[in-house]
Short mmCIF file of C-alpha atoms and ligand atoms in Angstrom, two decimals:
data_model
loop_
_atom_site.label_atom_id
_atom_site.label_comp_id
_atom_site.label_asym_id
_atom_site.label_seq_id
_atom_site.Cartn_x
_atom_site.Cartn_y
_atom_site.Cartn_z
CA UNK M 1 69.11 -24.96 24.80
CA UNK M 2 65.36 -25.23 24.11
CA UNK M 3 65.97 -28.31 25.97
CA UNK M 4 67.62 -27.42 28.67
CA UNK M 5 64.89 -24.98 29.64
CA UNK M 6 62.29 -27.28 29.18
CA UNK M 7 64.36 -29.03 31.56
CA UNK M 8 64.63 -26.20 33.70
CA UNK M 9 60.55 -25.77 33.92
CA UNK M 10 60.20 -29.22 34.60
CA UNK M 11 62.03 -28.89 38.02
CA UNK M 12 60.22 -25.79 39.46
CA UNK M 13 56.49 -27.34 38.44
CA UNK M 14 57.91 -30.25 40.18
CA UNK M 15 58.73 -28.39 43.31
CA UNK M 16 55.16 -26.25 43.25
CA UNK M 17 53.37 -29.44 42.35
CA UNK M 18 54.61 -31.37 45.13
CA UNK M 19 54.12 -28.62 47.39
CA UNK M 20 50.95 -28.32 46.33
CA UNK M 21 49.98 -32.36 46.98
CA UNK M 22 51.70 -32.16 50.28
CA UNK M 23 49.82 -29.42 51.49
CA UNK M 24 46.50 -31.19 50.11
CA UNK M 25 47.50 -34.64 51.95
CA UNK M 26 48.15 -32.27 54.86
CA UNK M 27 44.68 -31.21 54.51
CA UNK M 28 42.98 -34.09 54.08
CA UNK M 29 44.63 -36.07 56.87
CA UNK M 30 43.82 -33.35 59.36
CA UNK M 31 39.83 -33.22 57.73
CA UNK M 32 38.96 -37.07 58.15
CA UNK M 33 40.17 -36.31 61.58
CA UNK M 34 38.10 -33.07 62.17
CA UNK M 35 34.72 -35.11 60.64
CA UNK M 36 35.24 -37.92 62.96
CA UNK M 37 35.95 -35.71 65.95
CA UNK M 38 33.26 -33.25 64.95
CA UNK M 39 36.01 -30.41 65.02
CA UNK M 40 33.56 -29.07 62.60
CA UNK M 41 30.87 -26.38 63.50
CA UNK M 42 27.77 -24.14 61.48
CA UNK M 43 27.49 -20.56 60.99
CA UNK M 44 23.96 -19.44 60.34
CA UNK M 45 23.95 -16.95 57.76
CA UNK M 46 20.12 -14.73 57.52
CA UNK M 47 18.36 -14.96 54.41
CA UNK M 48 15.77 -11.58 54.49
CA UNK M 49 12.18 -10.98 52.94
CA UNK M 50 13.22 -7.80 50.56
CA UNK M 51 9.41 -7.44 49.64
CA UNK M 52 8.99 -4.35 52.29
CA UNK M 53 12.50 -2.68 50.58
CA UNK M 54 14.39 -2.84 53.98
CA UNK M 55 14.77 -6.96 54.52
CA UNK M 56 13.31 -6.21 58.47
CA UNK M 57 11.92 -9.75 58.67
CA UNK M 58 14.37 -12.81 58.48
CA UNK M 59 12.70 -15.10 56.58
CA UNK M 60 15.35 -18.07 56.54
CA UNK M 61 18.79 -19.07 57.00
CA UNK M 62 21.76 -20.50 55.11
CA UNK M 63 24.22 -22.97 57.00
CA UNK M 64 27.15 -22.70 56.47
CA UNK M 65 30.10 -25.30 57.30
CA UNK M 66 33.48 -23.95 59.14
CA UNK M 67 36.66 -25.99 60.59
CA UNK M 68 38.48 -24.79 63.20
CA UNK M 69 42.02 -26.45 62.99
CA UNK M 70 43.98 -26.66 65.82
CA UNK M 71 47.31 -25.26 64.05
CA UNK M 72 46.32 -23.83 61.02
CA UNK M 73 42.79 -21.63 62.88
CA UNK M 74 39.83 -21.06 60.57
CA UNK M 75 39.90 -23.13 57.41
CA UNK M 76 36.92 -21.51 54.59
CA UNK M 77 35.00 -24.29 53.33
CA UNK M 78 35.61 -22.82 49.73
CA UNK M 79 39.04 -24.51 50.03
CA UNK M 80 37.77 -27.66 52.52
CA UNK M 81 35.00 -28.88 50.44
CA UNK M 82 36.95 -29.51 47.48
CA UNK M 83 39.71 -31.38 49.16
CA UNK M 84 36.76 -33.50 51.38
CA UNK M 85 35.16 -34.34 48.02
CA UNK M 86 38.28 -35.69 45.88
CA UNK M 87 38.99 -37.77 49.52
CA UNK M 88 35.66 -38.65 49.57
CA UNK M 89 34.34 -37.04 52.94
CA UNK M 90 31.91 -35.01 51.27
CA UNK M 91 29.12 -37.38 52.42
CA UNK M 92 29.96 -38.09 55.95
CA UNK M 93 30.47 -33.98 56.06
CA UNK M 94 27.45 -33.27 54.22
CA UNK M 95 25.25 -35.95 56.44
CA UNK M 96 26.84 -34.14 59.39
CA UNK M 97 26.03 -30.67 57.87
CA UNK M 98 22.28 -31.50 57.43
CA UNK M 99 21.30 -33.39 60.57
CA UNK M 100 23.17 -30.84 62.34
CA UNK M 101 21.18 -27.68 60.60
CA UNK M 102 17.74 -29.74 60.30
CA UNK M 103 18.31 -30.12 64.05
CA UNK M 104 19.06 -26.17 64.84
CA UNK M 105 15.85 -25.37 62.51
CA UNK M 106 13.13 -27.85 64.96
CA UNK M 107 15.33 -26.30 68.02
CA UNK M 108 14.38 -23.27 66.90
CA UNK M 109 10.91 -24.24 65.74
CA UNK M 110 10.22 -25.23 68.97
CA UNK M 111 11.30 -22.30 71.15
CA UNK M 112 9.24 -19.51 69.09
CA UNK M 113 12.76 -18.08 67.86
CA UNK M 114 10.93 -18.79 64.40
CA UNK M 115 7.98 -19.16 62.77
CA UNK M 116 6.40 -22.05 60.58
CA UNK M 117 7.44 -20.74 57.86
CA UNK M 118 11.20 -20.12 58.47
CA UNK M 119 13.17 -22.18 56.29
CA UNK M 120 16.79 -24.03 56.78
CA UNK M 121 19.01 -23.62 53.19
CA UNK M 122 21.77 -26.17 53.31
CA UNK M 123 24.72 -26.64 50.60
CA UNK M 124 24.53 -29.74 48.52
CA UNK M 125 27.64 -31.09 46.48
CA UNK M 126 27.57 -33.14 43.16
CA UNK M 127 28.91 -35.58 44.88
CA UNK M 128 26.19 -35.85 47.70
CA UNK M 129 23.86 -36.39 44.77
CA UNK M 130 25.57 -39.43 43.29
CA UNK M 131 24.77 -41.73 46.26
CA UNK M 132 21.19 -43.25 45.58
CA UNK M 133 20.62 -43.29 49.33
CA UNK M 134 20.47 -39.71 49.68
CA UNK M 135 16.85 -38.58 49.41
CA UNK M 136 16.06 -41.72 51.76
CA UNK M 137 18.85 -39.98 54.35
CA UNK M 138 17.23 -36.27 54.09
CA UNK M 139 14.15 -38.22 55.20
CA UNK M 140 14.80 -39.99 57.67
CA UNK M 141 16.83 -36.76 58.80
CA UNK M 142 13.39 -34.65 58.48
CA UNK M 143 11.40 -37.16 60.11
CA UNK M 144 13.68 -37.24 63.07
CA UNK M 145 13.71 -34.22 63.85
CA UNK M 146 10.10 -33.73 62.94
CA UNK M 147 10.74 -30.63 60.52
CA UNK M 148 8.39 -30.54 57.30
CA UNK M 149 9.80 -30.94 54.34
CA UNK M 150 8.82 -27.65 52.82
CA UNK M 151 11.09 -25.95 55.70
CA UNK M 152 14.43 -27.44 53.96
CA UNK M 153 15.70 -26.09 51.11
CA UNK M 154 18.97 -28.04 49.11
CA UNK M 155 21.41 -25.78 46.97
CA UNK M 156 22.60 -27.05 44.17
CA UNK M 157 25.50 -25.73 41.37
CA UNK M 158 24.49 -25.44 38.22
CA UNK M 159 26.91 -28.06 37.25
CA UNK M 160 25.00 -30.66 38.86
CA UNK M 161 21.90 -29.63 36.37
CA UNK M 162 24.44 -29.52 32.98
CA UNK M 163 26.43 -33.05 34.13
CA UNK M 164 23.65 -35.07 36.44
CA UNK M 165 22.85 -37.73 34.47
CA UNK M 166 19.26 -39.29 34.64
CA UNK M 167 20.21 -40.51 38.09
CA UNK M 168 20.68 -37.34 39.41
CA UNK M 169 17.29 -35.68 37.85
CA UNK M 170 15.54 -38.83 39.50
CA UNK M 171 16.66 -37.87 42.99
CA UNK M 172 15.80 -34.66 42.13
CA UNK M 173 12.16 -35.40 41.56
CA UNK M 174 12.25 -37.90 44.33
CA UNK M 175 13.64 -34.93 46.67
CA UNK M 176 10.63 -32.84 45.24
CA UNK M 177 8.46 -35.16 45.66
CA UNK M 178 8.75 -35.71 49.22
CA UNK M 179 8.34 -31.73 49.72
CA UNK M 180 11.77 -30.61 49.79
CA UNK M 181 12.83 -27.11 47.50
CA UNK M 182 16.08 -27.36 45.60
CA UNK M 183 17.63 -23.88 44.40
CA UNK M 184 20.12 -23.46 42.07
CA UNK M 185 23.28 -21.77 43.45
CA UNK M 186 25.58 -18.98 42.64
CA UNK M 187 22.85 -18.43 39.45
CA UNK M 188 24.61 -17.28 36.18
CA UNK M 189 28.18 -18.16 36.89
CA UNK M 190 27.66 -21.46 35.32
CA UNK M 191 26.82 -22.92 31.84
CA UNK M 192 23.47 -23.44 32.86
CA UNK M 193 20.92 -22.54 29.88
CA UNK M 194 17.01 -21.56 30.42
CA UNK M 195 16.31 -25.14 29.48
CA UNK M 196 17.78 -26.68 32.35
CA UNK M 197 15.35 -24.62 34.45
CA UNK M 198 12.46 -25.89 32.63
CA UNK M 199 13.81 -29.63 32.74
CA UNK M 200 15.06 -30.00 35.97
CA UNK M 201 12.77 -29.76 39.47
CA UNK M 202 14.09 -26.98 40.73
CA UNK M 203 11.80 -24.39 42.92
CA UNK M 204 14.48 -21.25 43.26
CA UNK M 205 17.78 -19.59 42.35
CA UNK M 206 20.23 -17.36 44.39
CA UNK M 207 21.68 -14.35 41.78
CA UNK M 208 25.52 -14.72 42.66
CA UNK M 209 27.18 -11.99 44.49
CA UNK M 210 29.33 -11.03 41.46
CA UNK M 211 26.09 -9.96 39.64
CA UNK M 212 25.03 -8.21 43.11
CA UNK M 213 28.31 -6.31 43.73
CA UNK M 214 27.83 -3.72 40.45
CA UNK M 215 24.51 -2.97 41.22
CA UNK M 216 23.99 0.89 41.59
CA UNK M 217 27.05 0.99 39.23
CA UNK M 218 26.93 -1.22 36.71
CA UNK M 219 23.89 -1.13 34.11
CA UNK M 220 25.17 -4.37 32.66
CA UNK M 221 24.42 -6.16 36.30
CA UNK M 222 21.44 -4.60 36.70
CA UNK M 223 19.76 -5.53 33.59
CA UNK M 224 20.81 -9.36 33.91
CA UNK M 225 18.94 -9.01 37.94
CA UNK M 226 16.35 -7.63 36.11
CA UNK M 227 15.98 -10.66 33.36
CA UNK M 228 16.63 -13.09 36.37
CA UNK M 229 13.81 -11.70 38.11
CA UNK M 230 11.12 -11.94 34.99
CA UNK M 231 12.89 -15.28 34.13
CA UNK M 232 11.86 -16.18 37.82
CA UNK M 233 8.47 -14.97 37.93
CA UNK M 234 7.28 -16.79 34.74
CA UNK M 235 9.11 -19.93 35.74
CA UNK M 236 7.63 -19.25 39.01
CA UNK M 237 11.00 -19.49 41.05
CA UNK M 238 12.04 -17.77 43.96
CA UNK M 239 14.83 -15.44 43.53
CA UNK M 240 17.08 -14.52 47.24
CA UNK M 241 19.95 -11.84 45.29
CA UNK M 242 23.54 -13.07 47.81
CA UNK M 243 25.81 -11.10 48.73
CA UNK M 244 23.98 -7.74 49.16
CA UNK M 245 26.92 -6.09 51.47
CA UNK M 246 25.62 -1.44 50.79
CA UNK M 247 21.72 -0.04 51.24
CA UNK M 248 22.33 1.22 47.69
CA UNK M 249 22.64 -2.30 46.20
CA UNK M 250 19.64 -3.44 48.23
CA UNK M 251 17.36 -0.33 47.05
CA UNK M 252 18.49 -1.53 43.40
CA UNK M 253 17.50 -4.89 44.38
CA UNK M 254 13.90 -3.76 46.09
CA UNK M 255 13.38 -1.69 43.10
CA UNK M 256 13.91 -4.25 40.66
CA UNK M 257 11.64 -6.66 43.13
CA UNK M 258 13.87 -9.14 43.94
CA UNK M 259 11.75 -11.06 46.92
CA UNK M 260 14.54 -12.28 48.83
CA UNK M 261 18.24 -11.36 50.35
CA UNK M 262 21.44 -12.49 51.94
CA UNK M 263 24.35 -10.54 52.48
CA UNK M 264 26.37 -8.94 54.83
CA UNK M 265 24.24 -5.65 54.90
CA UNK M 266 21.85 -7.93 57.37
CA UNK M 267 24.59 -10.39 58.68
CA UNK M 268 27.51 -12.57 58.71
CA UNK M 269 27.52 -16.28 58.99
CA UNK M 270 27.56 -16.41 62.94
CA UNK M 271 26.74 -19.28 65.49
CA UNK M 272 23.29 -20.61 66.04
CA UNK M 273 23.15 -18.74 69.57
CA UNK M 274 24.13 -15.26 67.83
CA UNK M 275 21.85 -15.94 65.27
CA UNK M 276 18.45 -15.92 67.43
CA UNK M 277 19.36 -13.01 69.17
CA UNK M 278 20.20 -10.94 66.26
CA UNK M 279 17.09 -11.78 64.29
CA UNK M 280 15.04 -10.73 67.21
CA UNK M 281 17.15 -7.42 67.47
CA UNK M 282 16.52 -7.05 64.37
CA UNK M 283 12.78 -7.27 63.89
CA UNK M 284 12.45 -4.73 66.62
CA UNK M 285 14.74 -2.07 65.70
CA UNK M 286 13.62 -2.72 61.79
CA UNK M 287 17.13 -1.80 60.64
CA UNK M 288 20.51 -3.70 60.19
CA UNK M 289 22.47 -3.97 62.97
CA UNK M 290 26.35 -4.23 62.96
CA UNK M 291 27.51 -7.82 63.63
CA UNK M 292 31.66 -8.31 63.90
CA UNK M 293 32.49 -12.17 63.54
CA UNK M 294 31.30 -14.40 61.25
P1 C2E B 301 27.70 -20.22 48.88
O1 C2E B 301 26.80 -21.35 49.13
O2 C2E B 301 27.47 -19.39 47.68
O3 C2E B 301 27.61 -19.32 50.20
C1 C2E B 301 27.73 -17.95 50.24
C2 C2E B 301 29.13 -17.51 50.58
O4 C2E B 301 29.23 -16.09 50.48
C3 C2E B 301 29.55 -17.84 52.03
O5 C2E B 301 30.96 -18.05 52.06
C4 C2E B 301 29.20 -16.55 52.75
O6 C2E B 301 29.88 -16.39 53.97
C5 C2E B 301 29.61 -15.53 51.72
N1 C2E B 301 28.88 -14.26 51.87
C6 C2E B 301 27.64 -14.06 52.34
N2 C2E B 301 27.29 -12.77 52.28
C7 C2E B 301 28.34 -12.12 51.76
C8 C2E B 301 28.58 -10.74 51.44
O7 C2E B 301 27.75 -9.85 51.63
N3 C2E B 301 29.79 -10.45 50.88
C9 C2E B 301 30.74 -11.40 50.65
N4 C2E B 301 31.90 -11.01 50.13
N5 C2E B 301 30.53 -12.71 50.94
C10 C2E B 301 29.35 -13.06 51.48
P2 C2E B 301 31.59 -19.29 52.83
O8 C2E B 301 30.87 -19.53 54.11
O9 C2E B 301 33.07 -19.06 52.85
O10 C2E B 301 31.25 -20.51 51.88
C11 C2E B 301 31.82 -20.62 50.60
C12 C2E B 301 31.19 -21.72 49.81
O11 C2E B 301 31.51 -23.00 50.39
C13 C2E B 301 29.67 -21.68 49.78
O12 C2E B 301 29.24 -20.73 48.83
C14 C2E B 301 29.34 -23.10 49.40
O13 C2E B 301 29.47 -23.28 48.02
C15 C2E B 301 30.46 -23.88 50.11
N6 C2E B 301 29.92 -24.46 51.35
C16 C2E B 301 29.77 -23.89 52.56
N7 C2E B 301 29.24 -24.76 53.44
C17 C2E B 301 29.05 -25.92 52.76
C18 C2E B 301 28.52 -27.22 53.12
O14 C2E B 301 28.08 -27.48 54.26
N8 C2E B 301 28.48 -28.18 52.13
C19 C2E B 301 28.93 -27.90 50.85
N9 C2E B 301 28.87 -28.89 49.95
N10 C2E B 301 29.42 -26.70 50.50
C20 C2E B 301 29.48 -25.73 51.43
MG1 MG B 302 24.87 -21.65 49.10
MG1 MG B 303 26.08 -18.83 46.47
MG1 MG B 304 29.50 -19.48 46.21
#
């Protein structure tokens, strides 16, 4: 009997697995094309200067990758990425991702939509950081486009910090060394201890929007923002809180002096044309405006 059922289990994980790696070849066949034919585009997400409590001025932007497929419509890269990195896309998509943004920043640069300052955050994975010819690609990519170094920042997981290997913490320093910033993404969902903070090159961390959501509500999520932030300040990191999405969260935020934000309270991931006009719009009205797609 025992058998029988064992049997019985057998057949329906069978059924979901190969479901499951059909829909994944599916995928992955209709990615390599959508990389080769650029079916790929960037949403611009604003990243605001919290420091004056409201987030008025838009300090920087994080780019972020979407696929359009012709059947399926809009693909989130939070199931994409993981099926381009097991196929082994990730670094033709991620070269793609960071010309592409690197090239929107001097655009930008260049028509007074921003200033010097205004920095270009663009998603990193593992993977990307296993090829020894990366840092050498980032600056040639800089150079090209004649955008300082200092105006890029790379987001790493935590992961990469606990599992990069000497490799990795070399192209780290080689990264920092030629001027680029490196933060440390979605910040407390991993394993990472203090130490790796300490150790590794890194110049920021983004709080992770499950820390962010409970704030106003939750003491528990306010008090780890709050050791972030005096983590942060002695470590001399900069801290942007993510996914800020009510005013009361942000006044939590301002109060507890977190420099830096992102969330839907100032804006969606939108195209590079929305993007300019709404952070215009935005530094003369001096409050959030609505924005619908993203
Ligand atoms: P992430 O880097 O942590 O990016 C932030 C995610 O939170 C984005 O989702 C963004 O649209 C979403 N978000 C921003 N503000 C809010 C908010 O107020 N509320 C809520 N609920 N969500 C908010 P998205 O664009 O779906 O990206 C998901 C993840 O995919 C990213 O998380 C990043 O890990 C990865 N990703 C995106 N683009 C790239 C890329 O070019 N390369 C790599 N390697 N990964 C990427
Ligand atoms: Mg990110
Ligand atoms: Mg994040
Ligand atoms: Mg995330």
């Amino acid at each position: 009997q025992a058998k029988e059922q064992g049997r019985n289990r057998w057949t329906v994980f069978d059924a979901s697995m190969r479901d499951a790696v059909r829909e994944r070849v599916e995928i992955e066949v209709a990615l390599r094309a959508a990389v080769a034919q650029e079916q790929l585009s960037i949403a611009y997400q604003p990243i605001v200067d919290l420091t004056d409590g409201l987030g008025t001025r838009t300090v920087g932007a994080e780019a972020l990758v979407r696929w359009e497929h012709p059947v399926r419509g809009w693909i989130g890269p939070n199931m994409f990425i993981a099926v381009a990195e097991d196929a082994n896309l990730i670094s033709a998509l991620g070269a793609w991702v960071l010309r592409e943004s690197v090239q929107q920043l001097a655009r930008w640069r260049d028509k007074g939509v921003v200033d010097g300052d205004f920095w270009m955050s663009v998603n990193v994975s593992p993977r990307q950081l296993g090829d020894a010819a990366f840092a050498d690609r980032v600056a040639a990519i800089l150079a090209q486009a004649r955008v300082p170094a200092a105006n890029l920042v790379l987001e790493i997981t935590e992961s990469v910090m606990v599992e990069g290997g000497e490799q990795t913490e070399r192209l780290l320093l080689r990264l920092r060394e030629l001027g680029v910033r490196i933060s440390v993404d979605d910040f407390g969902t991993g394993f990472s201890a203090l130490g790796y903070l300490r150790r590794h090159p890194v110049t920021g961390v983004k709080i992770d929007r499950s820390f962010v959501g409970g704030l106003g509500a939750s003491i528990e999520d306010e008090e780890i923002v709050r050791a972030v932030v005096a983590m942060s300040s002695a470590l001399n990191l900069a801290v942007v809180a993510e996914g800020v999405e009510t005013t009361a969260q942000r006044d939590v935020l301002a109060a507890l002096r977190v420099p830096l934000a992102q969330g839907w309270l100032w804006g969606r991931a939108v195209p590079a044309s929305t993007f300019a006009a709404q952070i215009r719009a935005r530094e003369r009205v001096g409050e959030p405006i609505a924005v619908r797609s993203d």
